[in-house]
PDB file of C-alpha atoms in Angstrom:
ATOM      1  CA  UNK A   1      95.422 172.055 112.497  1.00  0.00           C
ATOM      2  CA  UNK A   2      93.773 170.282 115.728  1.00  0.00           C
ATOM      3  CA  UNK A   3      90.870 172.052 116.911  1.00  0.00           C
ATOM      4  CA  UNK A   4      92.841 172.953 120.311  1.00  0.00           C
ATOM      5  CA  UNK A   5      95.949 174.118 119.524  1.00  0.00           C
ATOM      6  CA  UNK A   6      93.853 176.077 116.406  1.00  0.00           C
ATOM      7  CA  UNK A   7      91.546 177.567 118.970  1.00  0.00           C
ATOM      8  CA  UNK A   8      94.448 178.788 121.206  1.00  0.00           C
ATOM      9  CA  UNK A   9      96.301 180.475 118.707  1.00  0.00           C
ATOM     10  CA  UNK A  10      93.297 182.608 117.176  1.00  0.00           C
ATOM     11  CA  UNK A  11      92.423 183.370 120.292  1.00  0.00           C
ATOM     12  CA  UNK A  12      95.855 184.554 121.625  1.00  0.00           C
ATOM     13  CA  UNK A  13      96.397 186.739 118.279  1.00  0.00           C
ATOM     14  CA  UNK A  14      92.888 187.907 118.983  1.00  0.00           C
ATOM     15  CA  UNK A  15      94.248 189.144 122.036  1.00  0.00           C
ATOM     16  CA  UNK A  16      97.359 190.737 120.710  1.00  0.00           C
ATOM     17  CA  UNK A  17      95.918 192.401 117.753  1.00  0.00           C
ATOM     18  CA  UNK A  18      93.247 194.070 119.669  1.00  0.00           C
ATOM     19  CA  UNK A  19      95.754 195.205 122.241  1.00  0.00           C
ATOM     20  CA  UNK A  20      98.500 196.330 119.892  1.00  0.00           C
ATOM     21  CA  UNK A  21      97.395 196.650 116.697  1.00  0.00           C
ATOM     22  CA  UNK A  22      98.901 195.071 113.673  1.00  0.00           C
ATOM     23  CA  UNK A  23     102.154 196.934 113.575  1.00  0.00           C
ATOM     24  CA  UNK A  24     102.777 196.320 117.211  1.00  0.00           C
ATOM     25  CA  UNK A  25     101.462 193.260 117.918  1.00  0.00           C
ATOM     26  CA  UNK A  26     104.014 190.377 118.598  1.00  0.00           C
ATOM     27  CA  UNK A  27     103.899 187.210 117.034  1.00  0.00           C
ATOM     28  CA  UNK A  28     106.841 186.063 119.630  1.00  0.00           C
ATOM     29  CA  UNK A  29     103.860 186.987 122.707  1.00  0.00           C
ATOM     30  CA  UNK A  30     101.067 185.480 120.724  1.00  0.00           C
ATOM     31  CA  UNK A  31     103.186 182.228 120.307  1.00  0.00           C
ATOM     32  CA  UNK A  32     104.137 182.575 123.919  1.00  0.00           C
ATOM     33  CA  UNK A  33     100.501 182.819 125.041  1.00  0.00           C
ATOM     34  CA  UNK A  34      99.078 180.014 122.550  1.00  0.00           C
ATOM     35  CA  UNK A  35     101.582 177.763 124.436  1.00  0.00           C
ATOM     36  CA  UNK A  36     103.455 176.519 121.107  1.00  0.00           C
ATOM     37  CA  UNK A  37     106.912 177.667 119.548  1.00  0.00           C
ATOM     38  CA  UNK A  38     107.300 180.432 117.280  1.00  0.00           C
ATOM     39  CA  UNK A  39     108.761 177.917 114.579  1.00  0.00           C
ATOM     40  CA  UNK A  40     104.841 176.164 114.746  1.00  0.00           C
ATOM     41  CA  UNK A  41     103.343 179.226 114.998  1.00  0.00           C
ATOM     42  CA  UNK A  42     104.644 180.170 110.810  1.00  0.00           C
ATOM     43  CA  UNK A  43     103.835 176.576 110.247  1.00  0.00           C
ATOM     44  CA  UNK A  44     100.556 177.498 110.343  1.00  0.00           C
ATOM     45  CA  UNK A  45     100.108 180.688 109.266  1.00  0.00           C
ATOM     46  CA  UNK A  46     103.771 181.782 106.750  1.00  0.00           C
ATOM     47  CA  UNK A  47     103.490 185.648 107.820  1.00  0.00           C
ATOM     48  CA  UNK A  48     101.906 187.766 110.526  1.00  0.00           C
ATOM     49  CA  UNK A  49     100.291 189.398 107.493  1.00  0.00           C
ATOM     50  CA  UNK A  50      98.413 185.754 106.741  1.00  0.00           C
ATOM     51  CA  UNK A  51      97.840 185.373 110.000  1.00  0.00           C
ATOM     52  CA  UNK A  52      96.043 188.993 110.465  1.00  0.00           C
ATOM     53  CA  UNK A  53      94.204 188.117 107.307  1.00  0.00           C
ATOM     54  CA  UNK A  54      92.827 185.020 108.524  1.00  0.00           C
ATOM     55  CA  UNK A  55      91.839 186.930 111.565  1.00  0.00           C
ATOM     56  CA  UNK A  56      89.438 189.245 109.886  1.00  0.00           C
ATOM     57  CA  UNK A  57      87.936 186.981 107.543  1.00  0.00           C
ATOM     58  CA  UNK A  58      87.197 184.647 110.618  1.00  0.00           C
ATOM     59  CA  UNK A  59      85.788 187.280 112.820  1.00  0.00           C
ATOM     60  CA  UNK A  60      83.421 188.465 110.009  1.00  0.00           C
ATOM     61  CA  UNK A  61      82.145 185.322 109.686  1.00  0.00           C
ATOM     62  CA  UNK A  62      81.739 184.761 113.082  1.00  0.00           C
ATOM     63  CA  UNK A  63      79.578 188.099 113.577  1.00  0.00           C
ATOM     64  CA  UNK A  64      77.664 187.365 109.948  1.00  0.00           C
ATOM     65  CA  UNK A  65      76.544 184.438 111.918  1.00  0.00           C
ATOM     66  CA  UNK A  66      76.154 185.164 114.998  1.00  0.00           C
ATOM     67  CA  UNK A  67      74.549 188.861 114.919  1.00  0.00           C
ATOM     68  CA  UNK A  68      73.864 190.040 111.507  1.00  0.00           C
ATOM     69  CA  UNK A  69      72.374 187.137 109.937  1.00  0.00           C
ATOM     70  CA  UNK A  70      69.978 186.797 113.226  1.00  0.00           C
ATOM     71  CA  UNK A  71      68.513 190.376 112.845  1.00  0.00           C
ATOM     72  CA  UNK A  72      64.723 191.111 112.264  1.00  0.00           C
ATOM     73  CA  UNK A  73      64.664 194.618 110.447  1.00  0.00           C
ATOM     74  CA  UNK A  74      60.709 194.018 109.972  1.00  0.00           C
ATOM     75  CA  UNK A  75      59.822 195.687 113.000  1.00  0.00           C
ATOM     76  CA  UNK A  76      59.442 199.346 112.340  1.00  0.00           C
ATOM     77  CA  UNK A  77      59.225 200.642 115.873  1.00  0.00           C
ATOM     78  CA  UNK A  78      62.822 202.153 116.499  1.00  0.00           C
ATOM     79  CA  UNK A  79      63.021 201.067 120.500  1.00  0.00           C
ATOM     80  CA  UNK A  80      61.595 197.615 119.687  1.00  0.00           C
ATOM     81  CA  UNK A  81      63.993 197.138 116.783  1.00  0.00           C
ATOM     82  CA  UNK A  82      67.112 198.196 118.853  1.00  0.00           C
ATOM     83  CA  UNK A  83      66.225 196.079 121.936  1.00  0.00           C
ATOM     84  CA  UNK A  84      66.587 193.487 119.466  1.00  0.00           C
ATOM     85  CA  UNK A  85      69.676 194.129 117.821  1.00  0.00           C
ATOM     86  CA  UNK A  86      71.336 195.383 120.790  1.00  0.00           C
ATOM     87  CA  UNK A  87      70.320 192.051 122.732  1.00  0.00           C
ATOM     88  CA  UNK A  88      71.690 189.867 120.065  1.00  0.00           C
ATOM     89  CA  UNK A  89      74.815 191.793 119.240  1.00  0.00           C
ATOM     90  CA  UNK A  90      75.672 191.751 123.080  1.00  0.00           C
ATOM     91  CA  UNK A  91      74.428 187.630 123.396  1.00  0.00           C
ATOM     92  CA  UNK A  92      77.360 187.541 120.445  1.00  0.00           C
ATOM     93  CA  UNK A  93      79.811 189.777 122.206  1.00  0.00           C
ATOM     94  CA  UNK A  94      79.345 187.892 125.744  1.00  0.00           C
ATOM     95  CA  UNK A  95      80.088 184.434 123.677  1.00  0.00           C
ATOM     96  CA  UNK A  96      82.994 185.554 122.103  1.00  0.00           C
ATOM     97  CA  UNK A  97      84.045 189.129 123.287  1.00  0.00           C
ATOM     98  CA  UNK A  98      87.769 188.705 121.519  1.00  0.00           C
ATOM     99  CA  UNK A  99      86.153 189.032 118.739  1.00  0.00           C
ATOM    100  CA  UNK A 100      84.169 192.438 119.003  1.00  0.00           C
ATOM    101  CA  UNK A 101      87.684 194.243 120.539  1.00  0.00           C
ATOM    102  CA  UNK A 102      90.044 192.331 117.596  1.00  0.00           C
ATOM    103  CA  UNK A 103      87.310 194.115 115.159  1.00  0.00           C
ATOM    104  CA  UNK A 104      87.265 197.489 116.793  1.00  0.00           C
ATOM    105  CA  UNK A 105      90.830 197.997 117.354  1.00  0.00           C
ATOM    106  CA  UNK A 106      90.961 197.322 113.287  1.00  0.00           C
ATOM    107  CA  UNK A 107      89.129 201.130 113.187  1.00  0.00           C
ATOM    108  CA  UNK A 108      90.873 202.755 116.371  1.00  0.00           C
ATOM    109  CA  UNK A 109      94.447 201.561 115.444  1.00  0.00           C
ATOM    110  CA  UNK A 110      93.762 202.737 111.429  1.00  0.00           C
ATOM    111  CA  UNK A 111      94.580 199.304 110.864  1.00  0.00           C
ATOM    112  CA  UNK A 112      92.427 199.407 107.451  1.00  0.00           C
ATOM    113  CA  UNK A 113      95.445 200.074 105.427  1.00  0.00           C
ATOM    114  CA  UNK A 114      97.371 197.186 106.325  1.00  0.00           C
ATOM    115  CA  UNK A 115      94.471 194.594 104.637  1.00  0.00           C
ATOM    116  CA  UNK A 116      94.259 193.631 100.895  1.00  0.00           C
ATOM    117  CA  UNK A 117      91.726 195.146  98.721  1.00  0.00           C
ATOM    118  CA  UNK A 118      88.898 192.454  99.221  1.00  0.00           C
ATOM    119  CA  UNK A 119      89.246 192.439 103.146  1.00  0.00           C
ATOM    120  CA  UNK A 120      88.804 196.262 103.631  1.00  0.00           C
ATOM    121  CA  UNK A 121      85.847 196.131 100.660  1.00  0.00           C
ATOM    122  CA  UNK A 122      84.280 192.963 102.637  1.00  0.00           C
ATOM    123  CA  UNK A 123      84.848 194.972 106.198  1.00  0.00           C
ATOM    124  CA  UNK A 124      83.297 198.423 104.503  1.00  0.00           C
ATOM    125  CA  UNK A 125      80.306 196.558 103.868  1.00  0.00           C
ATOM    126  CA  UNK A 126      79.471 194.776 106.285  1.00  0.00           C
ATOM    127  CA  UNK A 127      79.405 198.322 108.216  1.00  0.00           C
ATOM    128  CA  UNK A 128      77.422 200.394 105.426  1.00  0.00           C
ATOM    129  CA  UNK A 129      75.104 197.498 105.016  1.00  0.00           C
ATOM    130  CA  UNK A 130      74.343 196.923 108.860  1.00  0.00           C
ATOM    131  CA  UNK A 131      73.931 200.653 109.370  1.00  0.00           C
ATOM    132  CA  UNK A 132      71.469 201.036 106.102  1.00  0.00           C
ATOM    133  CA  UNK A 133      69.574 198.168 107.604  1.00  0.00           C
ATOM    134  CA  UNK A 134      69.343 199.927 111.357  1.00  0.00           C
ATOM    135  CA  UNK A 135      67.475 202.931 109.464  1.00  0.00           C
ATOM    136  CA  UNK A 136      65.394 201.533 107.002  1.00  0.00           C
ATOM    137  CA  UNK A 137      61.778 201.420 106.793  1.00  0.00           C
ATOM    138  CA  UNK A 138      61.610 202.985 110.431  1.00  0.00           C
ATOM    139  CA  UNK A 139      57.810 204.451 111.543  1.00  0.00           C
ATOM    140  CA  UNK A 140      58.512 208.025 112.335  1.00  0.00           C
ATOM    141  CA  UNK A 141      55.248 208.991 112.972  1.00  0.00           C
ATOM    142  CA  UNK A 142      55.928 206.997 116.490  1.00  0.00           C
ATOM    143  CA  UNK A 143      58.802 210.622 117.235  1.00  0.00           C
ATOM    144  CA  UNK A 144      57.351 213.479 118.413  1.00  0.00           C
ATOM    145  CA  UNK A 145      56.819 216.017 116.313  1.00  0.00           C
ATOM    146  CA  UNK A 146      58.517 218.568 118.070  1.00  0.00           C
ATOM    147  CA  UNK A 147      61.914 216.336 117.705  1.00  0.00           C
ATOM    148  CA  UNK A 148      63.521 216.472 114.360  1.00  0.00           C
ATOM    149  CA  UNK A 149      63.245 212.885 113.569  1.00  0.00           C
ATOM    150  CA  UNK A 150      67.130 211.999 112.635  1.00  0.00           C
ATOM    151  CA  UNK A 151      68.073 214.067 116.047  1.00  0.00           C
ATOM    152  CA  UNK A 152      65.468 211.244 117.647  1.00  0.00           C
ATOM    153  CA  UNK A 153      66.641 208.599 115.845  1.00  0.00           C
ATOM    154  CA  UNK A 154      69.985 209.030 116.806  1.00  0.00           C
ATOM    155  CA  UNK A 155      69.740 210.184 120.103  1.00  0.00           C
ATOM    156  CA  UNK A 156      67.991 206.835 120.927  1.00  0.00           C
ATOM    157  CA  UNK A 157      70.868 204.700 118.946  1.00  0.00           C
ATOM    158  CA  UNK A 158      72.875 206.618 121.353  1.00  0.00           C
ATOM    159  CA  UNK A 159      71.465 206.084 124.441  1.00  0.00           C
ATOM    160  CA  UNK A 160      71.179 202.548 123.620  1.00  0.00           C
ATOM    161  CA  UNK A 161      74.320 201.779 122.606  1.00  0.00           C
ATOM    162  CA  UNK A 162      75.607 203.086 125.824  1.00  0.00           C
ATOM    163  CA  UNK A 163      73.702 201.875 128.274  1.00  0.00           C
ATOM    164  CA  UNK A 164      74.918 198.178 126.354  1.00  0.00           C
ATOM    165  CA  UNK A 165      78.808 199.316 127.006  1.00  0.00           C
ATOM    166  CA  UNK A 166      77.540 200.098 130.866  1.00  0.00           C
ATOM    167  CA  UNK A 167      76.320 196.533 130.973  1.00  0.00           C
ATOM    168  CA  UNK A 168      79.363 194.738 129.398  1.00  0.00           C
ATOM    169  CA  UNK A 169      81.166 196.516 132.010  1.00  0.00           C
ATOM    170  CA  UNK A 170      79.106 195.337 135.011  1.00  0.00           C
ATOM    171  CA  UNK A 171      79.064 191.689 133.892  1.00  0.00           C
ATOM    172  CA  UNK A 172      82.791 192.105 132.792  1.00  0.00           C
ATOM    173  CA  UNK A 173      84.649 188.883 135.238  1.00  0.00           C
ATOM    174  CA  UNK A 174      81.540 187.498 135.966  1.00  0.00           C
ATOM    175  CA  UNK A 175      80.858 183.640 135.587  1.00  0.00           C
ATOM    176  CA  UNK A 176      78.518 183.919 132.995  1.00  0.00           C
ATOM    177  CA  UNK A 177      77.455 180.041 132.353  1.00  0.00           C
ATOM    178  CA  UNK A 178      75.863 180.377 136.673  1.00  0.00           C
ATOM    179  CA  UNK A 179      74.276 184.266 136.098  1.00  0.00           C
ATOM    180  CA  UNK A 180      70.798 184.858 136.361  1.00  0.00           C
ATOM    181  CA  UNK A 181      70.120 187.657 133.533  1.00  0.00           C
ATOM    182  CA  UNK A 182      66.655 188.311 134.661  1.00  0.00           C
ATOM    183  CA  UNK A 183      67.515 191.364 136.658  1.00  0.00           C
ATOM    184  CA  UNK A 184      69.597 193.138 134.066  1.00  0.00           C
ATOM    185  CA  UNK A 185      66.961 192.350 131.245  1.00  0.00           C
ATOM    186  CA  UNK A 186      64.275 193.753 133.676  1.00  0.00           C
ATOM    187  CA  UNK A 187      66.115 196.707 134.326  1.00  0.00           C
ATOM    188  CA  UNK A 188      67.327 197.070 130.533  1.00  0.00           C
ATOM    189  CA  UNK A 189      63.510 196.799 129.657  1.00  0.00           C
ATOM    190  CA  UNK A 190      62.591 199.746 132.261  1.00  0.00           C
ATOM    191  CA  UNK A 191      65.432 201.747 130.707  1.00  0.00           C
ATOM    192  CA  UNK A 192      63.788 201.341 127.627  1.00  0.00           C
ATOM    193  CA  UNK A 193      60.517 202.161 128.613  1.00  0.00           C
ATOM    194  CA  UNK A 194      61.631 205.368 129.957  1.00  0.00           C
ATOM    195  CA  UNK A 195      63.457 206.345 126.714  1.00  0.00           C
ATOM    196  CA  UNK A 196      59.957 205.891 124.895  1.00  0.00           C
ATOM    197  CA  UNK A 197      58.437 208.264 127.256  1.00  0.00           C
ATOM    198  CA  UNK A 198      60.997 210.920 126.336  1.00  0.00           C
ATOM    199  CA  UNK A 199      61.400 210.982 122.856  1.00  0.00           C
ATOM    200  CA  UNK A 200      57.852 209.253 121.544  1.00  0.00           C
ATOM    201  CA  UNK A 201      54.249 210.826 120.894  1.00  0.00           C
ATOM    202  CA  UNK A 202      51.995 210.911 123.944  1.00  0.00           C
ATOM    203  CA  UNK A 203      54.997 209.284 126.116  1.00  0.00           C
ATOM    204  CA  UNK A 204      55.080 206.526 124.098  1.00  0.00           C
ATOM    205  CA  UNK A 205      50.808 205.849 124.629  1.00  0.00           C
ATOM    206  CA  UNK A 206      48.913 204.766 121.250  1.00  0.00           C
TER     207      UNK A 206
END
């Protein structure tokens, strides 16, 4: 398949898929937005089921690559080891945001029980195994002790997390290749600072 036409086609069924979900989603509008016929659409791929298929694998790889596999789970300091994941997870989802909707639309649409055994077990895992590593080998002792430490740990994750959806939000449309990122990475960094005050020994002092 040339490297265009290949390109346009995973990215319009990214599109659909993540919109519609695998029972709704149209192979007539992702053919229509690829800008090829239907007919070369199944010359490609024989079903929509194939093509869906292809989809996952493709996206796992993609965030194997280009999040997981770029992950330092050697720092033990919870805040220090989020601001890392989160930054890299949200580097991958700015580069290639079809990717991160396609893959959560798979959980809000219940989409699980339309893949074959080995897709769902690879998806499962990569989930289980990612979330293991988050909370591993994490320095408690940094909590305060008046904080049951899962509540803390958890309650950080959480704030975290959402402040990263805030962000996506803001730099949604934006012409990312011309942005400066120092001011949201300043301002991310003061956020952080702030949540180590509130949920760390001595406000986060050694």
């Amino acid at each position: 398949m040339e490297d265009d036409k290949r390109t346009k086609i995973i990215n319009a069924a990214l599109e659909e898929f993540a919109e519609n979900g695998f029972q709704r989603g149209s192979t007539n509008q992702i053919a229509k937005k690829a800008g090829i016929a239907k007919g070369m659409l199944f010359y490609y791929f024989n079903t929509k089921q194939e093509l869906y298929n292809f989809l996952v694998g493709y996206c796992l790889d993609y965030v194997r690559e280009n999040y997981l596999n770029k992950l330092d789970f050697s720092e033990t300091d919870f805040i220090k080891r989020m601001n890392h994941t989160s930054l890299t997870k949200m580097q991958a989802y700015l580069q290639y945001p079809q990717i991160f909707n396609f893959l959560a639309s798979i959980v809000l649409n219940q989409d699980e029980q339309y893949l074959p055994d080995d897709l769902l077990q690879e998806l499962n895992t990569m989930y289980q195994v990612g979330t293991e590593n988050l909370y591993k080998n994490i320095d408690t002792t940094l909590f305060r002790s008046d904080l049951p430490t899962e509540y803390v740990s958890k309650l950080l994750l959480w704030s975290i997390e959402g402040y990263q959806k805030e962000l996506i939000a803001k730099l949604k449309g934006k012409n990312l290749g011309q942005l400066d990122f120092t001011p949201y990475w300043d301002e991310y960094a003061e956020f952080l600072e702030l949540l180590r005050k509130i949920f760390y020994q001595n406000g986060g002092m050694k």
